[in-house]
Structure formats: C-alpha cells, structure tokens
GROMACS .gro file of N, CA and C in nm:
model
  492
    1UNK      N    1   7.338  -1.584  -1.102
    1UNK     CA    2   7.193  -1.594  -1.092
    1UNK      C    3   7.132  -1.572  -1.230
    2UNK      N    4   7.040  -1.655  -1.267
    2UNK     CA    5   6.981  -1.646  -1.400
    2UNK      C    6   6.869  -1.543  -1.408
    3UNK      N    7   6.821  -1.525  -1.526
    3UNK     CA    8   6.710  -1.432  -1.551
    3UNK      C    9   6.577  -1.499  -1.514
    4UNK      N   10   6.477  -1.416  -1.490
    4UNK     CA   11   6.348  -1.470  -1.447
    4UNK      C   12   6.274  -1.537  -1.561
    5UNK      N   13   6.265  -1.473  -1.677
    5UNK     CA   14   6.184  -1.526  -1.786
    5UNK      C   15   6.266  -1.550  -1.912
    6UNK      N   16   6.388  -1.597  -1.898
    6UNK     CA   17   6.469  -1.632  -2.015
    6UNK      C   18   6.576  -1.731  -1.972
    7UNK      N   19   6.650  -1.781  -2.070
    7UNK     CA   20   6.753  -1.879  -2.040
    7UNK      C   21   6.885  -1.816  -2.001
    8UNK      N   22   6.899  -1.685  -2.018
    8UNK     CA   23   7.028  -1.619  -1.999
    8UNK      C   24   7.077  -1.623  -1.856
    9UNK      N   25   7.210  -1.620  -1.841
    9UNK     CA   26   7.272  -1.616  -1.709
    9UNK      C   27   7.367  -1.497  -1.700
   10UNK      N   28   7.337  -1.392  -1.775
   10UNK     CA   29   7.426  -1.277  -1.780
   10UNK      C   30   7.441  -1.209  -1.645
   11UNK      N   31   7.564  -1.173  -1.611
   11UNK     CA   32   7.592  -1.108  -1.484
   11UNK      C   33   7.641  -0.964  -1.505
   12UNK      N   34   7.628  -0.914  -1.627
   12UNK     CA   35   7.681  -0.782  -1.658
   12UNK      C   36   7.606  -0.674  -1.581
   13UNK      N   37   7.680  -0.579  -1.529
   13UNK     CA   38   7.620  -0.464  -1.462
   13UNK      C   39   7.723  -0.351  -1.462
   14UNK      N   40   7.678  -0.231  -1.430
   14UNK     CA   41   7.770  -0.118  -1.428
   14UNK      C   42   7.860  -0.127  -1.306
   15UNK      N   43   7.980  -0.077  -1.318
   15UNK     CA   44   8.077  -0.080  -1.209
   15UNK      C   45   8.071   0.052  -1.132
   16UNK      N   46   8.041   0.044  -1.004
   16UNK     CA   47   8.037   0.163  -0.920
   16UNK      C   48   8.180   0.192  -0.874
   17UNK      N   49   8.221   0.318  -0.872
   17UNK     CA   50   8.358   0.351  -0.828
   17UNK      C   51   8.387   0.300  -0.687
   18UNK      N   52   8.511   0.258  -0.666
   18UNK     CA   53   8.551   0.202  -0.537
   18UNK      C   54   8.549   0.307  -0.428
   19UNK      N   55   8.602   0.426  -0.459
   19UNK     CA   56   8.604   0.533  -0.360
   19UNK      C   57   8.465   0.594  -0.347
   20UNK      N   58   8.419   0.607  -0.224
   20UNK     CA   59   8.285   0.660  -0.200
   20UNK      C   60   8.287   0.809  -0.168
   21UNK      N   61   8.397   0.874  -0.192
   21UNK     CA   62   8.404   1.018  -0.171
   21UNK      C   63   8.386   1.089  -0.304
   22UNK      N   64   8.333   1.211  -0.303
   22UNK     CA   65   8.318   1.282  -0.430
   22UNK      C   66   8.455   1.312  -0.490
   23UNK      N   67   8.468   1.314  -0.622
   23UNK     CA   68   8.598   1.341  -0.684
   23UNK      C   69   8.647   1.482  -0.652
   24UNK      N   70   8.778   1.499  -0.654
   24UNK     CA   71   8.837   1.628  -0.615
   24UNK      C   72   8.800   1.739  -0.713
   25UNK      N   73   8.775   1.705  -0.840
   25UNK     CA   74   8.743   1.807  -0.939
   25UNK      C   75   8.597   1.851  -0.934
   26UNK      N   76   8.512   1.776  -0.863
   26UNK     CA   77   8.369   1.811  -0.856
   26UNK      C   78   8.349   1.928  -0.761
   27UNK      N   79   8.290   2.033  -0.808
   27UNK     CA   80   8.269   2.154  -0.728
   27UNK      C   81   8.128   2.164  -0.669
   28UNK      N   82   8.041   2.070  -0.702
   28UNK     CA   83   7.902   2.076  -0.656
   28UNK      C   84   7.893   2.046  -0.507
   29UNK      N   85   7.814   2.125  -0.436
   29UNK     CA   86   7.790   2.100  -0.294
   29UNK      C   87   7.663   2.018  -0.278
   30UNK      N   88   7.645   1.964  -0.159
   30UNK     CA   89   7.528   1.881  -0.133
   30UNK      C   90   7.399   1.961  -0.152
   31UNK      N   91   7.400   2.086  -0.109
   31UNK     CA   92   7.280   2.169  -0.121
   31UNK      C   93   7.245   2.196  -0.268
   32UNK      N   94   7.348   2.223  -0.350
   32UNK     CA   95   7.325   2.246  -0.494
   32UNK      C   96   7.265   2.123  -0.560
   33UNK      N   97   7.322   2.007  -0.527
   33UNK     CA   98   7.274   1.882  -0.588
   33UNK      C   99   7.130   1.856  -0.547
   34UNK      N  100   7.099   1.879  -0.419
   34UNK     CA  101   6.962   1.857  -0.372
   34UNK      C  102   6.864   1.951  -0.443
   35UNK      N  103   6.905   2.075  -0.466
   35UNK     CA  104   6.819   2.169  -0.539
   35UNK      C  105   6.796   2.123  -0.682
   36UNK      N  106   6.904   2.073  -0.747
   36UNK     CA  107   6.891   2.022  -0.885
   36UNK      C  108   6.794   1.904  -0.888
   37UNK      N  109   6.808   1.813  -0.790
   37UNK     CA  110   6.722   1.694  -0.785
   37UNK      C  111   6.576   1.736  -0.770
   38UNK      N  112   6.549   1.829  -0.678
   38UNK     CA  113   6.411   1.874  -0.656
   38UNK      C  114   6.355   1.945  -0.779
   39UNK      N  115   6.439   2.025  -0.844
   39UNK     CA  116   6.394   2.098  -0.963
   39UNK      C  117   6.357   2.000  -1.075
   40UNK      N  118   6.440   1.898  -1.094
   40UNK     CA  119   6.413   1.799  -1.199
   40UNK      C  120   6.292   1.713  -1.164
   41UNK      N  121   6.273   1.684  -1.035
   41UNK     CA  122   6.158   1.604  -0.994
   41UNK      C  123   6.028   1.681  -1.016
   42UNK      N  124   6.031   1.812  -0.995
   42UNK     CA  125   5.911   1.893  -1.017
   42UNK      C  126   5.873   1.898  -1.164
   43UNK      N  127   5.972   1.875  -1.254
   43UNK     CA  128   5.942   1.868  -1.397
   43UNK      C  129   5.876   1.736  -1.433
   44UNK      N  130   5.876   1.640  -1.340
   44UNK     CA  131   5.811   1.512  -1.365
   44UNK      C  132   5.905   1.400  -1.405
   45UNK      N  133   6.034   1.415  -1.381
   45UNK     CA  134   6.130   1.311  -1.418
   45UNK      C  135   6.138   1.204  -1.310
   46UNK      N  136   6.169   1.082  -1.352
   46UNK     CA  137   6.185   0.971  -1.258
   46UNK      C  138   6.323   0.979  -1.194
   47UNK      N  139   6.343   0.910  -1.080
   47UNK     CA  140   6.474   0.914  -1.014
   47UNK      C  141   6.589   0.869  -1.103
   48UNK      N  142   6.568   0.767  -1.186
   48UNK     CA  143   6.677   0.722  -1.273
   48UNK      C  144   6.707   0.826  -1.382
   49UNK      N  145   6.604   0.891  -1.435
   49UNK     CA  146   6.627   0.998  -1.533
   49UNK      C  147   6.700   1.116  -1.470
   50UNK      N  148   6.666   1.146  -1.345
   50UNK     CA  149   6.735   1.253  -1.274
   50UNK      C  150   6.883   1.220  -1.261
   51UNK      N  151   6.914   1.095  -1.226
   51UNK     CA  152   7.053   1.052  -1.214
   51UNK      C  153   7.128   1.063  -1.345
   52UNK      N  154   7.063   1.026  -1.456
   52UNK     CA  155   7.127   1.034  -1.588
   52UNK      C  156   7.157   1.179  -1.623
   53UNK      N  157   7.062   1.268  -1.598
   53UNK     CA  158   7.082   1.410  -1.631
   53UNK      C  159   7.193   1.470  -1.545
   54UNK      N  160   7.194   1.436  -1.415
   54UNK     CA  161   7.299   1.489  -1.328
   54UNK      C  162   7.436   1.438  -1.371
   55UNK      N  163   7.441   1.312  -1.415
   55UNK     CA  164   7.569   1.256  -1.459
   55UNK      C  165   7.617   1.320  -1.589
   56UNK      N  166   7.527   1.333  -1.687
   56UNK     CA  167   7.567   1.379  -1.819
   56UNK      C  168   7.582   1.530  -1.828
   57UNK      N  169   7.492   1.604  -1.766
   57UNK     CA  170   7.492   1.750  -1.782
   57UNK      C  171   7.573   1.822  -1.674
   58UNK      N  172   7.569   1.771  -1.551
   58UNK     CA  173   7.632   1.842  -1.441
   58UNK      C  174   7.760   1.776  -1.391
   59UNK      N  175   7.794   1.658  -1.442
   59UNK     CA  176   7.918   1.591  -1.402
   59UNK      C  177   7.914   1.533  -1.263
   60UNK      N  178   7.795   1.500  -1.213
   60UNK     CA  179   7.782   1.439  -1.081
   60UNK      C  180   7.761   1.290  -1.102
   61UNK      N  181   7.867   1.211  -1.080
   61UNK     CA  182   7.860   1.068  -1.111
   61UNK      C  183   7.771   0.994  -1.012
   62UNK      N  184   7.792   1.016  -0.884
   62UNK     CA  185   7.715   0.949  -0.780
   62UNK      C  186   7.656   1.054  -0.686
   63UNK      N  187   7.525   1.063  -0.682
   63UNK     CA  188   7.459   1.161  -0.595
   63UNK      C  189   7.487   1.126  -0.449
   64UNK      N  190   7.491   0.997  -0.418
   64UNK     CA  191   7.513   0.956  -0.280
   64UNK      C  192   7.651   0.998  -0.230
   65UNK      N  193   7.751   0.999  -0.319
   65UNK     CA  194   7.886   1.039  -0.279
   65UNK      C  195   7.889   1.187  -0.240
   66UNK      N  196   7.808   1.269  -0.305
   66UNK     CA  197   7.809   1.413  -0.278
   66UNK      C  198   7.718   1.448  -0.161
   67UNK      N  199   7.595   1.395  -0.161
   67UNK     CA  200   7.496   1.435  -0.061
   67UNK      C  201   7.490   1.344   0.060
   68UNK      N  202   7.533   1.220   0.044
   68UNK     CA  203   7.522   1.125   0.155
   68UNK      C  204   7.395   1.044   0.152
   69UNK      N  205   7.304   1.075   0.061
   69UNK     CA  206   7.181   0.996   0.048
   69UNK      C  207   7.143   0.983  -0.099
   70UNK      N  208   7.071   0.879  -0.130
   70UNK     CA  209   7.035   0.850  -0.268
   70UNK      C  210   6.925   0.945  -0.317
   71UNK      N  211   6.901   0.941  -0.447
   71UNK     CA  212   6.805   1.034  -0.509
   71UNK      C  213   6.665   1.014  -0.453
   72UNK      N  214   6.622   0.889  -0.441
   72UNK     CA  215   6.487   0.863  -0.393
   72UNK      C  216   6.469   0.909  -0.248
   73UNK      N  217   6.574   0.893  -0.166
   73UNK     CA  218   6.566   0.941  -0.028
   73UNK      C  219   6.555   1.093  -0.024
   74UNK      N  220   6.628   1.161  -0.113
   74UNK     CA  221   6.617   1.307  -0.121
   74UNK      C  222   6.475   1.348  -0.161
   75UNK      N  223   6.418   1.274  -0.256
   75UNK     CA  224   6.282   1.305  -0.301
   75UNK      C  225   6.181   1.281  -0.189
   76UNK      N  226   6.199   1.172  -0.113
   76UNK     CA  227   6.107   1.145  -0.002
   76UNK      C  228   6.118   1.253   0.105
   77UNK      N  229   6.241   1.297   0.130
   77UNK     CA  230   6.262   1.401   0.231
   77UNK      C  231   6.191   1.531   0.192
   78UNK      N  232   6.190   1.561   0.063
   78UNK     CA  233   6.126   1.684   0.014
   78UNK      C  234   5.983   1.661  -0.033
   79UNK      N  235   5.927   1.545  -0.003
   79UNK     CA  236   5.789   1.508  -0.037
   79UNK      C  237   5.763   1.514  -0.188
   80UNK      N  238   5.861   1.471  -0.266
   80UNK     CA  239   5.848   1.470  -0.412
   80UNK      C  240   5.859   1.328  -0.469
   81UNK      N  241   5.858   1.229  -0.382
   81UNK     CA  242   5.875   1.091  -0.429
   81UNK      C  243   5.753   1.047  -0.509
   82UNK      N  244   5.772   0.962  -0.610
   82UNK     CA  245   5.658   0.913  -0.687
   82UNK      C  246   5.567   0.825  -0.601
   83UNK      N  247   5.439   0.821  -0.637
   83UNK     CA  248   5.342   0.745  -0.557
   83UNK      C  249   5.365   0.595  -0.567
   84UNK      N  250   5.400   0.548  -0.687
   84UNK     CA  251   5.433   0.406  -0.701
   84UNK      C  252   5.580   0.395  -0.740
   85UNK      N  253   5.647   0.285  -0.702
   85UNK     CA  254   5.789   0.271  -0.735
   85UNK      C  255   5.813   0.275  -0.886
   86UNK      N  256   5.931   0.320  -0.922
   86UNK     CA  257   5.964   0.341  -1.062
   86UNK      C  258   5.963   0.211  -1.141
   87UNK      N  259   6.016   0.102  -1.082
   87UNK     CA  260   6.020  -0.025  -1.155
   87UNK      C  261   5.880  -0.075  -1.185
   88UNK      N  262   5.790  -0.059  -1.089
   88UNK     CA  263   5.651  -0.101  -1.111
   88UNK      C  264   5.585  -0.013  -1.217
   89UNK      N  265   5.611   0.117  -1.212
   89UNK     CA  266   5.554   0.210  -1.310
   89UNK      C  267   5.597   0.173  -1.452
   90UNK      N  268   5.726   0.141  -1.469
   90UNK     CA  269   5.777   0.107  -1.603
   90UNK      C  270   5.717  -0.024  -1.654
   91UNK      N  271   5.698  -0.121  -1.565
   91UNK     CA  272   5.636  -0.247  -1.607
   91UNK      C  273   5.491  -0.226  -1.648
   92UNK      N  274   5.419  -0.142  -1.573
   92UNK     CA  275   5.280  -0.114  -1.608
   92UNK      C  276   5.273  -0.043  -1.742
   93UNK      N  277   5.365   0.050  -1.765
   93UNK     CA  278   5.370   0.123  -1.891
   93UNK      C  279   5.396   0.027  -2.008
   94UNK      N  280   5.486  -0.068  -1.986
   94UNK     CA  281   5.517  -0.167  -2.090
   94UNK      C  282   5.397  -0.256  -2.117
   95UNK      N  283   5.327  -0.299  -2.011
   95UNK     CA  284   5.210  -0.386  -2.028
   95UNK      C  285   5.100  -0.313  -2.105
   96UNK      N  286   5.082  -0.185  -2.078
   96UNK     CA  287   4.980  -0.107  -2.150
   96UNK      C  288   5.016  -0.099  -2.298
   97UNK      N  289   5.144  -0.079  -2.328
   97UNK     CA  290   5.187  -0.071  -2.468
   97UNK      C  291   5.165  -0.204  -2.541
   98UNK      N  292   5.194  -0.315  -2.473
   98UNK     CA  293   5.175  -0.447  -2.535
   98UNK      C  294   5.026  -0.474  -2.555
   99UNK      N  295   4.944  -0.435  -2.458
   99UNK     CA  296   4.798  -0.453  -2.472
   99UNK      C  297   4.744  -0.374  -2.590
  100UNK      N  298   4.793  -0.252  -2.605
  100UNK     CA  299   4.751  -0.168  -2.718
  100UNK      C  300   4.792  -0.233  -2.850
  101UNK      N  301   4.911  -0.291  -2.853
  101UNK     CA  302   4.959  -0.362  -2.972
  101UNK      C  303   4.869  -0.482  -3.001
  102UNK      N  304   4.829  -0.553  -2.895
  102UNK     CA  305   4.745  -0.672  -2.914
  102UNK      C  306   4.605  -0.637  -2.963
  103UNK      N  307   4.557  -0.517  -2.933
  103UNK     CA  308   4.426  -0.476  -2.985
  103UNK      C  309   4.431  -0.463  -3.137
  104UNK      N  310   4.544  -0.415  -3.189
  104UNK     CA  311   4.559  -0.401  -3.334
  104UNK      C  312   4.596  -0.533  -3.401
  105UNK      N  313   4.675  -0.614  -3.333
  105UNK     CA  314   4.727  -0.739  -3.391
  105UNK      C  315   4.684  -0.857  -3.305
  106UNK      N  316   4.563  -0.902  -3.326
  106UNK     CA  317   4.505  -1.006  -3.241
  106UNK      C  318   4.574  -1.141  -3.255
  107UNK      N  319   4.637  -1.167  -3.368
  107UNK     CA  320   4.698  -1.299  -3.390
  107UNK      C  321   4.842  -1.308  -3.340
  108UNK      N  322   4.892  -1.203  -3.281
  108UNK     CA  323   5.031  -1.203  -3.234
  108UNK      C  324   5.040  -1.283  -3.104
  109UNK      N  325   5.066  -1.413  -3.118
  109UNK     CA  326   5.067  -1.502  -3.002
  109UNK      C  327   5.189  -1.477  -2.913
  110UNK      N  328   5.302  -1.442  -2.974
  110UNK     CA  329   5.423  -1.418  -2.895
  110UNK      C  330   5.404  -1.298  -2.803
  111UNK      N  331   5.341  -1.193  -2.853
  111UNK     CA  332   5.316  -1.075  -2.769
  111UNK      C  333   5.220  -1.108  -2.656
  112UNK      N  334   5.125  -1.195  -2.685
  112UNK     CA  335   5.031  -1.236  -2.581
  112UNK      C  336   5.104  -1.310  -2.469
  113UNK      N  337   5.197  -1.397  -2.509
  113UNK     CA  338   5.277  -1.471  -2.411
  113UNK      C  339   5.365  -1.375  -2.331
  114UNK      N  340   5.429  -1.280  -2.399
  114UNK     CA  341   5.515  -1.183  -2.331
  114UNK      C  342   5.434  -1.095  -2.236
  115UNK      N  343   5.311  -1.064  -2.273
  115UNK     CA  344   5.224  -0.986  -2.185
  115UNK      C  345   5.198  -1.062  -2.055
  116UNK      N  346   5.178  -1.193  -2.067
  116UNK     CA  347   5.157  -1.275  -1.947
  116UNK      C  348   5.279  -1.267  -1.856
  117UNK      N  349   5.400  -1.274  -1.915
  117UNK     CA  350   5.522  -1.265  -1.835
  117UNK      C  351   5.536  -1.129  -1.768
  118UNK      N  352   5.504  -1.023  -1.842
  118UNK     CA  353   5.513  -0.888  -1.786
  118UNK      C  354   5.415  -0.874  -1.670
  119UNK      N  355   5.293  -0.924  -1.690
  119UNK     CA  356   5.193  -0.912  -1.584
  119UNK      C  357   5.230  -0.994  -1.461
  120UNK      N  358   5.297  -1.107  -1.482
  120UNK     CA  359   5.339  -1.186  -1.365
  120UNK      C  360   5.446  -1.110  -1.286
  121UNK      N  361   5.535  -1.039  -1.357
  121UNK     CA  362   5.634  -0.957  -1.286
  121UNK      C  363   5.566  -0.843  -1.212
  122UNK      N  364   5.462  -0.786  -1.273
  122UNK     CA  365   5.387  -0.679  -1.206
  122UNK      C  366   5.326  -0.732  -1.077
  123UNK      N  367   5.266  -0.851  -1.082
  123UNK     CA  368   5.202  -0.908  -0.963
  123UNK      C  369   5.305  -0.937  -0.854
  124UNK      N  370   5.424  -0.983  -0.893
  124UNK     CA  371   5.530  -1.006  -0.794
  124UNK      C  372   5.569  -0.875  -0.725
  125UNK      N  373   5.584  -0.769  -0.805
  125UNK     CA  374   5.622  -0.641  -0.747
  125UNK      C  375   5.512  -0.583  -0.659
  126UNK      N  376   5.388  -0.599  -0.701
  126UNK     CA  377   5.275  -0.548  -0.620
  126UNK      C  378   5.272  -0.619  -0.486
  127UNK      N  379   5.304  -0.747  -0.487
  127UNK     CA  380   5.309  -0.823  -0.362
  127UNK      C  381   5.417  -0.766  -0.270
  128UNK      N  382   5.533  -0.732  -0.328
  128UNK     CA  383   5.641  -0.674  -0.248
  128UNK      C  384   5.603  -0.537  -0.194
  129UNK      N  385   5.545  -0.453  -0.281
  129UNK     CA  386   5.509  -0.317  -0.240
  129UNK      C  387   5.396  -0.323  -0.138
  130UNK      N  388   5.304  -0.416  -0.152
  130UNK     CA  389   5.193  -0.430  -0.059
  130UNK      C  390   5.237  -0.470   0.080
  131UNK      N  391   5.352  -0.543   0.090
  131UNK     CA  392   5.404  -0.584   0.220
  131UNK      C  393   5.477  -0.472   0.292
  132UNK      N  394   5.492  -0.359   0.228
  132UNK     CA  395   5.564  -0.249   0.288
  132UNK      C  396   5.693  -0.219   0.215
  133UNK      N  397   5.732  -0.307   0.125
  133UNK     CA  398   5.851  -0.283   0.045
  133UNK      C  399   5.976  -0.277   0.129
  134UNK      N  400   6.071  -0.195   0.087
  134UNK     CA  401   6.198  -0.182   0.157
  134UNK      C  402   6.200  -0.063   0.250
  135UNK      N  403   6.087  -0.009   0.284
  135UNK     CA  404   6.086   0.112   0.364
  135UNK      C  405   6.128   0.082   0.506
  136UNK      N  406   6.204   0.172   0.564
  136UNK     CA  407   6.247   0.158   0.702
  136UNK      C  408   6.363   0.063   0.719
  137UNK      N  409   6.425   0.017   0.613
  137UNK     CA  410   6.539  -0.072   0.624
  137UNK      C  411   6.505  -0.204   0.687
  138UNK      N  412   6.387  -0.255   0.663
  138UNK     CA  413   6.343  -0.377   0.728
  138UNK      C  414   6.378  -0.501   0.648
  139UNK      N  415   6.454  -0.488   0.543
  139UNK     CA  416   6.488  -0.604   0.464
  139UNK      C  417   6.398  -0.616   0.344
  140UNK      N  418   6.415  -0.724   0.272
  140UNK     CA  419   6.347  -0.738   0.145
  140UNK      C  420   6.196  -0.750   0.159
  141UNK      N  421   6.149  -0.826   0.255
  141UNK     CA  422   6.006  -0.850   0.268
  141UNK      C  423   5.937  -0.750   0.360
  142UNK      N  424   6.012  -0.673   0.436
  142UNK     CA  425   5.949  -0.583   0.532
  142UNK      C  426   5.905  -0.662   0.654
  143UNK      N  427   5.885  -0.593   0.766
  143UNK     CA  428   5.839  -0.661   0.885
  143UNK      C  429   5.952  -0.728   0.961
  144UNK      N  430   5.915  -0.814   1.054
  144UNK     CA  431   6.010  -0.880   1.141
  144UNK      C  432   6.086  -0.989   1.067
  145UNK      N  433   6.209  -1.012   1.108
  145UNK     CA  434   6.291  -1.113   1.041
  145UNK      C  435   6.234  -1.252   1.061
  146UNK      N  436   6.195  -1.283   1.183
  146UNK     CA  437   6.139  -1.416   1.212
  146UNK      C  438   6.014  -1.440   1.129
  147UNK      N  439   5.930  -1.338   1.121
  147UNK     CA  440   5.807  -1.351   1.043
  147UNK      C  441   5.839  -1.382   0.897
  148UNK      N  442   5.943  -1.317   0.844
  148UNK     CA  443   5.985  -1.342   0.706
  148UNK      C  444   6.030  -1.485   0.686
  149UNK      N  445   6.104  -1.539   0.786
  149UNK     CA  446   6.148  -1.677   0.775
  149UNK      C  447   6.030  -1.773   0.779
  150UNK      N  448   5.934  -1.744   0.864
  150UNK     CA  449   5.816  -1.830   0.872
  150UNK      C  450   5.739  -1.828   0.741
  151UNK      N  451   5.730  -1.709   0.680
  151UNK     CA  452   5.661  -1.699   0.553
  151UNK      C  453   5.733  -1.778   0.444
  152UNK      N  454   5.867  -1.780   0.451
  152UNK     CA  455   5.944  -1.854   0.352
  152UNK      C  456   5.915  -2.004   0.362
  153UNK      N  457   5.881  -2.050   0.481
  153UNK     CA  458   5.848  -2.192   0.501
  153UNK      C  459   5.699  -2.217   0.484
  154UNK      N  460   5.629  -2.126   0.422
  154UNK     CA  461   5.486  -2.145   0.400
  154UNK      C  462   5.404  -2.107   0.520
  155UNK      N  463   5.461  -2.029   0.613
  155UNK     CA  464   5.386  -1.984   0.729
  155UNK      C  465   5.373  -2.087   0.838
  156UNK      N  466   5.448  -2.196   0.831
  156UNK     CA  467   5.437  -2.301   0.932
  156UNK      C  468   5.561  -2.300   1.020
  157UNK      N  469   5.545  -2.259   1.145
  157UNK     CA  470   5.659  -2.251   1.236
  157UNK      C  471   5.713  -2.389   1.268
  158UNK      N  472   5.624  -2.488   1.275
  158UNK     CA  473   5.671  -2.622   1.311
  158UNK      C  474   5.766  -2.678   1.205
  159UNK      N  475   5.745  -2.644   1.077
  159UNK     CA  476   5.837  -2.687   0.971
  159UNK      C  477   5.973  -2.625   0.993
  160UNK      N  478   5.971  -2.495   1.024
  160UNK     CA  479   6.097  -2.424   1.040
  160UNK      C  480   6.178  -2.483   1.154
  161UNK      N  481   6.113  -2.514   1.266
  161UNK     CA  482   6.185  -2.568   1.379
  161UNK      C  483   6.236  -2.709   1.350
  162UNK      N  484   6.164  -2.783   1.267
  162UNK     CA  485   6.204  -2.920   1.236
  162UNK      C  486   6.323  -2.924   1.141
  163UNK      N  487   6.327  -2.833   1.042
  163UNK     CA  488   6.427  -2.842   0.936
  163UNK      C  489   6.540  -2.741   0.946
  164UNK      N  490   6.538  -2.652   1.044
  164UNK     CA  491   6.648  -2.554   1.053
  164UNK      C  492   6.723  -2.568   1.183
   0.00000   0.00000   0.00000
C-alpha cells in the first residue's frame, strides 16, 4: 500500500514479537505496569511516549503482553485518556508549527502546499473521530456493518444490491 501524499511504497514497520506472553526475565506484574502507566499519564505524557519510557527505562517491551490490555485502554479505564486522539493531536501541532513558519516566511510556497496536505489529513481524521472512531470494537467506521457498506457506495442501497 502506498503513502497518502507521496510517491513512496515503503512497507517498513517494527516487528512485534511472535510470542504474546511476557518474557521469563521480566519481573513486572500487571498491577505495577498499570501504576507506572497512570503515573506517567498524570505527568502529561502521550500513550506512545509512555510506551517508549516503559520499554527503555523499565524493560517492558509490550504492555499488552504483561497486562492484557493496551496503554490507551488502561488510560480509559482509569479516566486518564486524552480528550482527542494522539494522531490527531500531533497533526494539529504540526499544522500550527507550519502556520507559524508561514507567518514569518510568506513566500515559502512549498510549506504552504505541505500545510494543505497536513490539513487534509486532519479533516480525514476528524471525520473518523466524529463518526465514533474505533470505540466499542465496531470496526473502522463505527456503527453497523451494513450501514458502513452503504456509505462506501455513496449511501445508495440500490447500487449495492445491483453491483454486489
């Protein structure tokens, strides 16, 4: 699958360990890890930053392997989850930085173009979050499966019945 706003077709990603059990040398219990996650979240760190700190400082490679649930689920359970999703927050932060740059450098046409691309990604994410996002395990679009298929066909059920 290619990139959204570039020509690249890179498929590189990190490799998750095959075994889903915590390593035998790890002494951390689920309760300890959950306390660490909550403590770091109260300091204002994002879920990905919490994962990096747990990996580098405490030797916990996969939080899900130890606790049985991901970092964001732990934060939601303890009412510490961020108000907006992390990916959306980072895109907004990047757009603000580019806008600030454009105020100083008005002739920077490339940055203006890149800002348009960043804002289009923001609008796509807002559309996803506005639909309910991935909450409740309802799939990518949220809501009923049939409804999602109808939306994919432009909201016309007669098209779907004719072509599927």
